[in-house]
mmCIF file of C-alpha atoms in Angstrom:
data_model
loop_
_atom_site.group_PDB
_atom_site.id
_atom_site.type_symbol
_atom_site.label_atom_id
_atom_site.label_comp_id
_atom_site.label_asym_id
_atom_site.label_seq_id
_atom_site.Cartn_x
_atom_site.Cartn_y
_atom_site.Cartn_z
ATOM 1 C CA UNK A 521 15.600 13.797 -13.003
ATOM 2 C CA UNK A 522 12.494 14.949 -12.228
ATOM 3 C CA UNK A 523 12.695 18.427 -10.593
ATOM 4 C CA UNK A 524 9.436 19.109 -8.034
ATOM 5 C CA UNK A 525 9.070 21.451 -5.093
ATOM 6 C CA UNK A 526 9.316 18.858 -2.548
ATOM 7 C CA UNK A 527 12.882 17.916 -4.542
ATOM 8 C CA UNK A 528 14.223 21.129 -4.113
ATOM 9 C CA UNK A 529 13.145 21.220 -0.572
ATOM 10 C CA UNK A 530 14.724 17.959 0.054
ATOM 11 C CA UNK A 531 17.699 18.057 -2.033
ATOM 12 C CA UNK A 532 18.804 21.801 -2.486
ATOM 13 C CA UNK A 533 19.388 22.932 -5.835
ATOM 14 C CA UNK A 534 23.293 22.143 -5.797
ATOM 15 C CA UNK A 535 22.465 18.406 -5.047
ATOM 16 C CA UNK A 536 20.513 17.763 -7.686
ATOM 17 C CA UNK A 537 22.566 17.449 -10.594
ATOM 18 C CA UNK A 538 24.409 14.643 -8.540
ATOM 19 C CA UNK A 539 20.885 13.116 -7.192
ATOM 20 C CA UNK A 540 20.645 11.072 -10.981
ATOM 21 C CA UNK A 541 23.272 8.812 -9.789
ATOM 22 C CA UNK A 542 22.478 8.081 -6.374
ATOM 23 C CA UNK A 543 19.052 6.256 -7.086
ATOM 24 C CA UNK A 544 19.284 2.708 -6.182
ATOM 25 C CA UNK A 545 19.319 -0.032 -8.565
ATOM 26 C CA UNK A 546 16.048 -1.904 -6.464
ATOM 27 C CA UNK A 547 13.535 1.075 -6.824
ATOM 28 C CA UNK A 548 11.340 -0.601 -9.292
ATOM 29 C CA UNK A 549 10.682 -3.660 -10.688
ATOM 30 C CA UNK A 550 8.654 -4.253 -13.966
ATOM 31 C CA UNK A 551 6.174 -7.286 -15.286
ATOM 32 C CA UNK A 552 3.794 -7.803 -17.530
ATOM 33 C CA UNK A 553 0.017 -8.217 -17.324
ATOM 34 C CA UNK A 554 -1.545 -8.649 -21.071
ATOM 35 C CA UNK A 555 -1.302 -5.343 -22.566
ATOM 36 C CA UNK A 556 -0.666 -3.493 -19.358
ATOM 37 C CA UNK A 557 2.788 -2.200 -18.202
ATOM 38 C CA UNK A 558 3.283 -3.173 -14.098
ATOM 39 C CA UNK A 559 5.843 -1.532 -12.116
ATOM 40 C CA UNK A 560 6.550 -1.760 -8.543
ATOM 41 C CA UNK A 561 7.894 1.234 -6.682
ATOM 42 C CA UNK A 562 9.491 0.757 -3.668
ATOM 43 C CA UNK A 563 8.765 4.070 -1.126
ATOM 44 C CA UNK A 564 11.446 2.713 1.344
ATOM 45 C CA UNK A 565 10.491 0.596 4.409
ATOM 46 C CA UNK A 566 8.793 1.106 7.761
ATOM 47 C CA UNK A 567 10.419 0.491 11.095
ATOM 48 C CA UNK A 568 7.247 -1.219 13.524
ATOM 49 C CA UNK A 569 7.580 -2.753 16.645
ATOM 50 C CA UNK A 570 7.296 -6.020 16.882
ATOM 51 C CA UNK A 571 4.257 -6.178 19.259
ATOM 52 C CA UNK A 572 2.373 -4.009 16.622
ATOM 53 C CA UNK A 573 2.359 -7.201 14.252
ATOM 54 C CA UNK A 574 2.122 -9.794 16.511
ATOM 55 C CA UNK A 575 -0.992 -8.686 18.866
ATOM 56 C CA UNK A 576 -2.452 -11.612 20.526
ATOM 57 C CA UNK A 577 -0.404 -14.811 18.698
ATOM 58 C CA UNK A 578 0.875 -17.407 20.789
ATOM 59 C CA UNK A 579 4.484 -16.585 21.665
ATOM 60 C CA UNK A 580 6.230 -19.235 20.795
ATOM 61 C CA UNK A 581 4.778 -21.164 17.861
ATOM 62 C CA UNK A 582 4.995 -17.147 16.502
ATOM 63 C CA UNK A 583 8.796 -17.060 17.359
ATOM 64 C CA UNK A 584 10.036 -20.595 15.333
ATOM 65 C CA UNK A 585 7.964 -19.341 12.188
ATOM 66 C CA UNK A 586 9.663 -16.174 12.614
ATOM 67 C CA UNK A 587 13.253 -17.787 13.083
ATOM 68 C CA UNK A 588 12.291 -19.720 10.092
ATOM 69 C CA UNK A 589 12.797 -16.450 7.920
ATOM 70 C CA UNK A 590 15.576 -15.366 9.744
ATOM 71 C CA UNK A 591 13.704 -12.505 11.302
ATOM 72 C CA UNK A 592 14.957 -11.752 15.112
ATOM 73 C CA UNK A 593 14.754 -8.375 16.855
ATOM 74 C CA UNK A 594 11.924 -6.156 18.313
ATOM 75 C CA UNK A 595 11.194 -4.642 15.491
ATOM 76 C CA UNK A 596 9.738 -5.356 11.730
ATOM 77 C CA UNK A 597 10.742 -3.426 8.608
ATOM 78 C CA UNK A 598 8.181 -4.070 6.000
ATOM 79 C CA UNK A 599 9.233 -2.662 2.099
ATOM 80 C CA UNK A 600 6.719 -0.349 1.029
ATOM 81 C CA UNK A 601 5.601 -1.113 -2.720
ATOM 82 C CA UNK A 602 3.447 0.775 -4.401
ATOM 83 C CA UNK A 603 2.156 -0.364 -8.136
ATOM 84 C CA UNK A 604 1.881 1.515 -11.160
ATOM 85 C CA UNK A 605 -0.232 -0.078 -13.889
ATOM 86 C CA UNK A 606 0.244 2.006 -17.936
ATOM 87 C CA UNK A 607 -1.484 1.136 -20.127
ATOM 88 C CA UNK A 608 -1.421 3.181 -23.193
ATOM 89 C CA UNK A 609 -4.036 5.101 -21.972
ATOM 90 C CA UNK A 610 -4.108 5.752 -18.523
ATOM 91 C CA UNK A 611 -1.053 5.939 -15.988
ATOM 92 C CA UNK A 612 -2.454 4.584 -12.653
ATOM 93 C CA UNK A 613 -0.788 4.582 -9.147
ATOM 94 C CA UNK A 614 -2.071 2.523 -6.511
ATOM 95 C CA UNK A 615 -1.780 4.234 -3.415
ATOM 96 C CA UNK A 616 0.448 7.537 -2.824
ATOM 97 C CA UNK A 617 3.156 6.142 -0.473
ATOM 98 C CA UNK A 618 4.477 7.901 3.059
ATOM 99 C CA UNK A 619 5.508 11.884 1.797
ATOM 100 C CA UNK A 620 8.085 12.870 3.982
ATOM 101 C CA UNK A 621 6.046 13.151 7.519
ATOM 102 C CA UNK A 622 5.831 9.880 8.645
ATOM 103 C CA UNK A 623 8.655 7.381 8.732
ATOM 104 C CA UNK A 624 12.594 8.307 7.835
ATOM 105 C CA UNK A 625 13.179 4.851 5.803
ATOM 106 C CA UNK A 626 9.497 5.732 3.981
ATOM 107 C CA UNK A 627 8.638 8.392 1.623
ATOM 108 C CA UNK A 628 10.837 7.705 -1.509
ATOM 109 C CA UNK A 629 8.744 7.276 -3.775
ATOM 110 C CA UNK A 630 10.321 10.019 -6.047
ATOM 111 C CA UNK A 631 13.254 8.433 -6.298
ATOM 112 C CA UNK A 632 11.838 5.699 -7.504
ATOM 113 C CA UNK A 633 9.691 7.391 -9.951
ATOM 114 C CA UNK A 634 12.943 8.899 -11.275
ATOM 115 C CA UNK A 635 14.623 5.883 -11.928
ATOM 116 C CA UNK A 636 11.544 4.689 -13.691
ATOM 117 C CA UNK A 637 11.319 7.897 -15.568
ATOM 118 C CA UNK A 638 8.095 8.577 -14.801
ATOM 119 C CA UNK A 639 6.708 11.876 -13.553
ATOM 120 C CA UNK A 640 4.226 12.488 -11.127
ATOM 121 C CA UNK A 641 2.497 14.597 -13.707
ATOM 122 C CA UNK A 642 1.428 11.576 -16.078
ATOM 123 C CA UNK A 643 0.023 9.812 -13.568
ATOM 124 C CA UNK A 644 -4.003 9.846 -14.587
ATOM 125 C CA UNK A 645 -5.572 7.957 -11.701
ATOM 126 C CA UNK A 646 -4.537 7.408 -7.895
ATOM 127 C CA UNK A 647 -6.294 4.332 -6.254
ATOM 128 C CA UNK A 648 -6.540 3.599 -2.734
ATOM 129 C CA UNK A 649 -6.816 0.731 -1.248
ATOM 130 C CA UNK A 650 -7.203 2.497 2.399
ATOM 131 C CA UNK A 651 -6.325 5.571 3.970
ATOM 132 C CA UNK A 652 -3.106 4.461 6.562
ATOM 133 C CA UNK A 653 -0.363 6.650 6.674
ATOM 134 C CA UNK A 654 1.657 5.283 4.389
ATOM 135 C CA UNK A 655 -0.118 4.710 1.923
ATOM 136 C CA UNK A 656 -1.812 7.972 1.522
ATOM 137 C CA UNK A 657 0.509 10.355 3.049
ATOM 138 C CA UNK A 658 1.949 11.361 0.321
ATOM 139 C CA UNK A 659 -1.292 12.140 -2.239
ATOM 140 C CA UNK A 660 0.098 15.844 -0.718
ATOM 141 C CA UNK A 661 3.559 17.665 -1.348
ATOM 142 C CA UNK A 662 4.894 20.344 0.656
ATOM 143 C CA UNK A 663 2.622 23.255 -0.196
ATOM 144 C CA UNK A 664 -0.701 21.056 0.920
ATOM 145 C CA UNK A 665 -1.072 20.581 -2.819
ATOM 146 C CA UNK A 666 -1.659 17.689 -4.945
ATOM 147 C CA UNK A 667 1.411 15.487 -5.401
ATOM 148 C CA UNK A 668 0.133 13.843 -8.479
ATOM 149 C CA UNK A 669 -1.491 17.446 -10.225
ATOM 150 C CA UNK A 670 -3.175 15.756 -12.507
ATOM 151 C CA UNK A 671 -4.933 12.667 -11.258
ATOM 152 C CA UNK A 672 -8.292 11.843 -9.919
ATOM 153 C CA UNK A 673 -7.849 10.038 -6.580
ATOM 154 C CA UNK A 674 -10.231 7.532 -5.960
ATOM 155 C CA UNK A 675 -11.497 5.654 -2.458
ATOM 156 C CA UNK A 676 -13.534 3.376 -1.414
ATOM 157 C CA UNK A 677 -16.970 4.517 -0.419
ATOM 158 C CA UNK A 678 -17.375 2.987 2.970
ATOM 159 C CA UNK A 679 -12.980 4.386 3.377
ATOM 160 C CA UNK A 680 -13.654 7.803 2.930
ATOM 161 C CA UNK A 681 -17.088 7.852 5.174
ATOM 162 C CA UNK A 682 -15.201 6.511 8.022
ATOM 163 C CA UNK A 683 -12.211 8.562 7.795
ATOM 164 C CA UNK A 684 -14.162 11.996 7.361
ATOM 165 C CA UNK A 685 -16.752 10.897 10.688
ATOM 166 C CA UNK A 686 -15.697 13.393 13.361
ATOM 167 C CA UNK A 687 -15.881 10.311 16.000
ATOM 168 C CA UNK A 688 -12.810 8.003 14.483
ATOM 169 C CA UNK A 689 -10.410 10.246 16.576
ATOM 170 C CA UNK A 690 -11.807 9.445 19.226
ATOM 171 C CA UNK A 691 -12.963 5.974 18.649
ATOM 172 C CA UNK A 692 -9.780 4.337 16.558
ATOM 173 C CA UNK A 693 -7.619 4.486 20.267
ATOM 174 C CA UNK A 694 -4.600 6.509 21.228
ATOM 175 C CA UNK A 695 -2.462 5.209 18.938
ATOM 176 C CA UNK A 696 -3.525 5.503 16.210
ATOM 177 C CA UNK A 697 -5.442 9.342 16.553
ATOM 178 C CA UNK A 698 -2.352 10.459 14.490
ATOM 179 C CA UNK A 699 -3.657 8.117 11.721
ATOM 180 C CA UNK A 700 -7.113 9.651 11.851
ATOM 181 C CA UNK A 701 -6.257 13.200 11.811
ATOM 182 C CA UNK A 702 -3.719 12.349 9.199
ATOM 183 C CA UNK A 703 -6.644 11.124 6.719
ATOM 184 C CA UNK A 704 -9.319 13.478 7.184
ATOM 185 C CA UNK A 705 -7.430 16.316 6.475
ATOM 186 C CA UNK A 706 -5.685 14.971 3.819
ATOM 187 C CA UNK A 707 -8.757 14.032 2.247
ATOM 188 C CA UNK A 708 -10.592 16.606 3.011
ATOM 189 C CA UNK A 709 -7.698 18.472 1.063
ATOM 190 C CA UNK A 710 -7.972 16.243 -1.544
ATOM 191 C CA UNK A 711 -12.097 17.371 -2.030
ATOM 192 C CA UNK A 712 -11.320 20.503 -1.592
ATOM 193 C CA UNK A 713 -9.352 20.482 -4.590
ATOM 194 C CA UNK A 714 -12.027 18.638 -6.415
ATOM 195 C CA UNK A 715 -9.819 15.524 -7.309
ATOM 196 C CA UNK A 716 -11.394 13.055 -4.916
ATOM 197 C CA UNK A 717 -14.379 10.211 -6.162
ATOM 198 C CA UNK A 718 -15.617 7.235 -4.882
ATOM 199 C CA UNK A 719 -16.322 3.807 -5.826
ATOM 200 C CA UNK A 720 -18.052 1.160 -4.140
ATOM 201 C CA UNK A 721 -17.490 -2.531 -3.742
ATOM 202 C CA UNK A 722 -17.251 -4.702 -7.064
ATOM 203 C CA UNK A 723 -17.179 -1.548 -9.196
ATOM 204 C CA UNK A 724 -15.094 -1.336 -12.635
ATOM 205 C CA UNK A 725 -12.998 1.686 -11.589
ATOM 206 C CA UNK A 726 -11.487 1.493 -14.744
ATOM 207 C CA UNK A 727 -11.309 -0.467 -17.661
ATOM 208 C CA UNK A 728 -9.400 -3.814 -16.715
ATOM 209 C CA UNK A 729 -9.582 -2.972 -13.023
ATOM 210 C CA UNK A 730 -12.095 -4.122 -10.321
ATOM 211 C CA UNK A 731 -12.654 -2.902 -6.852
ATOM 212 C CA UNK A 732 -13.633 -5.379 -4.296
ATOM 213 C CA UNK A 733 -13.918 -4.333 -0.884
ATOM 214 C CA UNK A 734 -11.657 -7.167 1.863
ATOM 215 C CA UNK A 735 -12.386 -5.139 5.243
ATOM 216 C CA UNK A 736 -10.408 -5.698 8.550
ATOM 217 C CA UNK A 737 -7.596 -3.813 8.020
ATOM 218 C CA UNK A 738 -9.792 -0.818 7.611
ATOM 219 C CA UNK A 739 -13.459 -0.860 7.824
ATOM 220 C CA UNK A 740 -13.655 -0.320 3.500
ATOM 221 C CA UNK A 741 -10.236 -1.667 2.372
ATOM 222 C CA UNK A 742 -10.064 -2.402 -0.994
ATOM 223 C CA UNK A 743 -8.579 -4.681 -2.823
ATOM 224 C CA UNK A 744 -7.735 -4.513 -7.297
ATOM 225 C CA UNK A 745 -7.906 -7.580 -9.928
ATOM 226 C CA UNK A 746 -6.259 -6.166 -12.844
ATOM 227 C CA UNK A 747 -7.309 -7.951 -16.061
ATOM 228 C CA UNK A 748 -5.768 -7.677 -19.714
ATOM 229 C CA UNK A 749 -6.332 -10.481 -22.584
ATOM 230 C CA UNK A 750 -6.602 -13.285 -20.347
ATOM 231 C CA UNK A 751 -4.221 -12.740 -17.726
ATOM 232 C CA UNK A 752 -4.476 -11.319 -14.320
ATOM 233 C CA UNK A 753 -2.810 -9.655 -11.266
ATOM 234 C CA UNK A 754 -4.114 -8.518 -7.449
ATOM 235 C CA UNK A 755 -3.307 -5.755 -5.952
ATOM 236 C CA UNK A 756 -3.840 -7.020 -2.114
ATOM 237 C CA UNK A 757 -2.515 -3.958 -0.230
ATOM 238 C CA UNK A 758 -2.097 -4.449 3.305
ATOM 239 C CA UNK A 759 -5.262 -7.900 3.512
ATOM 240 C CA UNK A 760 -1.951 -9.760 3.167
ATOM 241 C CA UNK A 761 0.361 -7.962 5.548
ATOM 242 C CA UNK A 762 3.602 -9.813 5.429
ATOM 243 C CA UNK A 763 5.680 -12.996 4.125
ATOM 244 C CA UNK A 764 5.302 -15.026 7.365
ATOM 245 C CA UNK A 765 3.022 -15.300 9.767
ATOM 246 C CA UNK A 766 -0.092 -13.561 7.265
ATOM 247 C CA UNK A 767 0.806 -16.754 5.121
ATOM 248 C CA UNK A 768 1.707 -19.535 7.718
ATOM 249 C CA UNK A 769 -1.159 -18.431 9.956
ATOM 250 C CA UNK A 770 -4.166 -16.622 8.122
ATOM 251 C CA UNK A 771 -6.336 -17.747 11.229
ATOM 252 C CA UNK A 772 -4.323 -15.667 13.331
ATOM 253 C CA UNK A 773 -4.927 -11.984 14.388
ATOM 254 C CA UNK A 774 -2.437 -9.296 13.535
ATOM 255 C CA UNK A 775 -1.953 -6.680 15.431
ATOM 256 C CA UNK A 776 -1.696 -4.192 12.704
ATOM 257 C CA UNK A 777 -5.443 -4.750 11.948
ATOM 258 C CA UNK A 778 -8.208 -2.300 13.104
ATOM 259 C CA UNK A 779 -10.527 -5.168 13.809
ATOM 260 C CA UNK A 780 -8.200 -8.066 13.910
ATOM 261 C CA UNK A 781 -11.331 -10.789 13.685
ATOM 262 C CA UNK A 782 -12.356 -9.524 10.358
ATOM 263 C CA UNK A 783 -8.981 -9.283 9.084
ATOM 264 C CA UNK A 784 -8.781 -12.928 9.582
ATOM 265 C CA UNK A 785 -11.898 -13.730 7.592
ATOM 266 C CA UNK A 786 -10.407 -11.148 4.946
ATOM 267 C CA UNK A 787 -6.822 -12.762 4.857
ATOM 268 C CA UNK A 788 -8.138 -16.101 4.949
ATOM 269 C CA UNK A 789 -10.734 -15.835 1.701
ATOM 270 C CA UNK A 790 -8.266 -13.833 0.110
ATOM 271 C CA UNK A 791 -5.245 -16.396 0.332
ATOM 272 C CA UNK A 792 -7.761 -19.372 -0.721
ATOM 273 C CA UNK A 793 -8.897 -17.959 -3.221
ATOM 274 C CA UNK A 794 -5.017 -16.867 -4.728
ATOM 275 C CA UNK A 795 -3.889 -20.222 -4.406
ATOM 276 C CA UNK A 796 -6.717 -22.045 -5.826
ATOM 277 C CA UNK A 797 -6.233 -19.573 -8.924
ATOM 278 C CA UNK A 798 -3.151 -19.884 -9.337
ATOM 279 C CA UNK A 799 -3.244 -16.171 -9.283
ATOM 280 C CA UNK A 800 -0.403 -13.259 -9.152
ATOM 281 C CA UNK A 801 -0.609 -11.026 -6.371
ATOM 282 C CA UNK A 802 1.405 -7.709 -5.393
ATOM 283 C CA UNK A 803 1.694 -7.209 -1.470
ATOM 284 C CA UNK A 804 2.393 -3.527 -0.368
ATOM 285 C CA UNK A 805 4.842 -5.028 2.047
ATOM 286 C CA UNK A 806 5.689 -7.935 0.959
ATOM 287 C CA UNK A 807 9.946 -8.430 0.290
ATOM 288 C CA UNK A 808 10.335 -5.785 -2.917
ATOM 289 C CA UNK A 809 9.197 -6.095 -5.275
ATOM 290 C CA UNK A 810 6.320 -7.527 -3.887
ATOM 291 C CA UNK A 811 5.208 -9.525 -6.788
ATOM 292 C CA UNK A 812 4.658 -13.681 -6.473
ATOM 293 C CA UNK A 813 1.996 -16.085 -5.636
ATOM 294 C CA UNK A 814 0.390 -17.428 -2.446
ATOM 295 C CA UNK A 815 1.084 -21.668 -2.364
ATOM 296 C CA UNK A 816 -0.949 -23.878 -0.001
ATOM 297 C CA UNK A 817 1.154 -25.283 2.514
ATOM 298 C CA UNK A 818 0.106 -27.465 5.441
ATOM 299 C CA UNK A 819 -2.753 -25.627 7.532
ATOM 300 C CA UNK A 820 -1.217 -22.178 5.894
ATOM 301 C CA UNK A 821 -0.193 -20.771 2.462
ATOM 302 C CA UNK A 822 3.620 -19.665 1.467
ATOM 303 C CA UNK A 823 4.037 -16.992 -0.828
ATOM 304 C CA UNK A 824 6.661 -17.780 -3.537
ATOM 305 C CA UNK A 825 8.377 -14.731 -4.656
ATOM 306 C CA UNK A 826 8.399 -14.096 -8.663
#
């Protein structure tokens, strides 16, 4: 068990002896990649309204793909699954996950560090493939301090810039100002702490790990190919957005996109490219554990699960 701050604020000391038994069985799921160790870390599930995916999509033809995979309801609840990639030598986390301000069903990521047996303080590296709430919401505990003590955290060039411009508030739209004030002062944290660095599109971030920048989403969302003697994995983040409609219909716009005509052109290259390849992917909310491939089907793709 590991024992942090924000445990004993959420558990209470007298709970945690019993806390080792209560993590669930799906927290993480484990593959290989060459010589590096992935893990996928589930940090719960978001509840969304349904309108929030679906934006402009014609109604109907939107509603029988949607039946198709038995989902019915006004709402969406997406997994949340973040990757950790060891290697020997470094211990990196892509993306932070929720914390504990955002959603109810989001922000467990410690529990399913703990079943993993990992602590936060090994973790070397944070990257991020954008600055939404949940997936950088938790890069703080519950002192305003770094989560992950002993990482650098690392962004996007263009990300950062256009979270820290004092206009986003008031350009990104009511509803999503939370969003905006969110990420600037948790980045701004983040700096002030010196623990923040940017990279720019195509860079080697690491060895075995490459940037490359699939904006839409956010204006500088990133993407990761993770490479290890001669096999390969993408970390797609939130390009690919879910199991249905992202695959059936790339062409279409979702409304969880910030500029819902690039995200097409994003989506679109970035599911052609997959399933020429042949390549693995990991989808932040993709089913848990995230991890399959994207499969041409008809005018779409379909993403087979691992």
């Amino acid at each position: 068990m590991i024992v942090t701050r924000r445990r004993l604020l959420q558990t209470g000391g007298a709970a945690l002896a019993a806390a080792g038994g209560m993590v669930p069985v799906w927290a993480h799921a484990s593959t290989q990649v060459g010589a590096m160790q992935i893990d996928t870390l589930s940090d719960g599930n978001l509840v969304l309204p349904r309108n929030f995916i679906l934006g402009a999509v014609p109604e109907e033809e939107a509603a029988a793909i949607l039946d198709s995979f038995d989902i019915a309801g006004d709402s969406f609840t997406p997994d949340c699954n973040l990757t950790l990639m060891r290697d020997g030598t470094n211990t990196v986390i892509f993306d932070a996950g929720s914390g504990p301000n955002f959603m109810p069903s989001a922000g467990k990521l410690l529990d399913a560090m703990d079943a993993l047996g990992v602590d936060p303080a090994e973790v070397t590296h944070v990257l991020f493939t954008h600055a939404h709430p949940d997936h950088l919401w938790g890069a703080l505990d519950d002192f305003d301090e770094p989560f992950f003590m002993n990482a650098a955290h690392l962004i996007g060039a263009e990300e950062l810039a256009y979270w820290m411009d004092p206009e986003t508030v008031n350009t990104i739209g009511t509803e999503r100002q939370a969003f905006a004030a969110g990420a600037s002062r948790i980045l701004a944290t983040l700096d002030d702490y010196g623990v923040l660095e940017t990279f720019d599109d195509g860079a080697e971030v690491l060895p075995g790990i490459t940037a490359r920048q699939f904006g839409g989403h956010t204006p500088g969302h990133m993407v990761f190919d993770l490479n290890s003697e001669g096999a390969g994995l993408t970390v797609v983040g939130d390009v690919i957005g879910n199991h249905h409609l992202a695959f059936a219909r790339p062409g279409w716009p979702s409304g969880s996109d910030q500029d819902p005509e690039a995200g097409i052109v994003s989506r679109s290259a970035l599911l052609a490219e997959l399933a020429e390849s042949g390549r693995s992917l990991i989808g932040y909310h993709l089913p848990f554990p995230g991890i399959g491939t994207a499969v041409a089907d008809g005018d779409g793709y379909r993403f087979v699960a691992a």
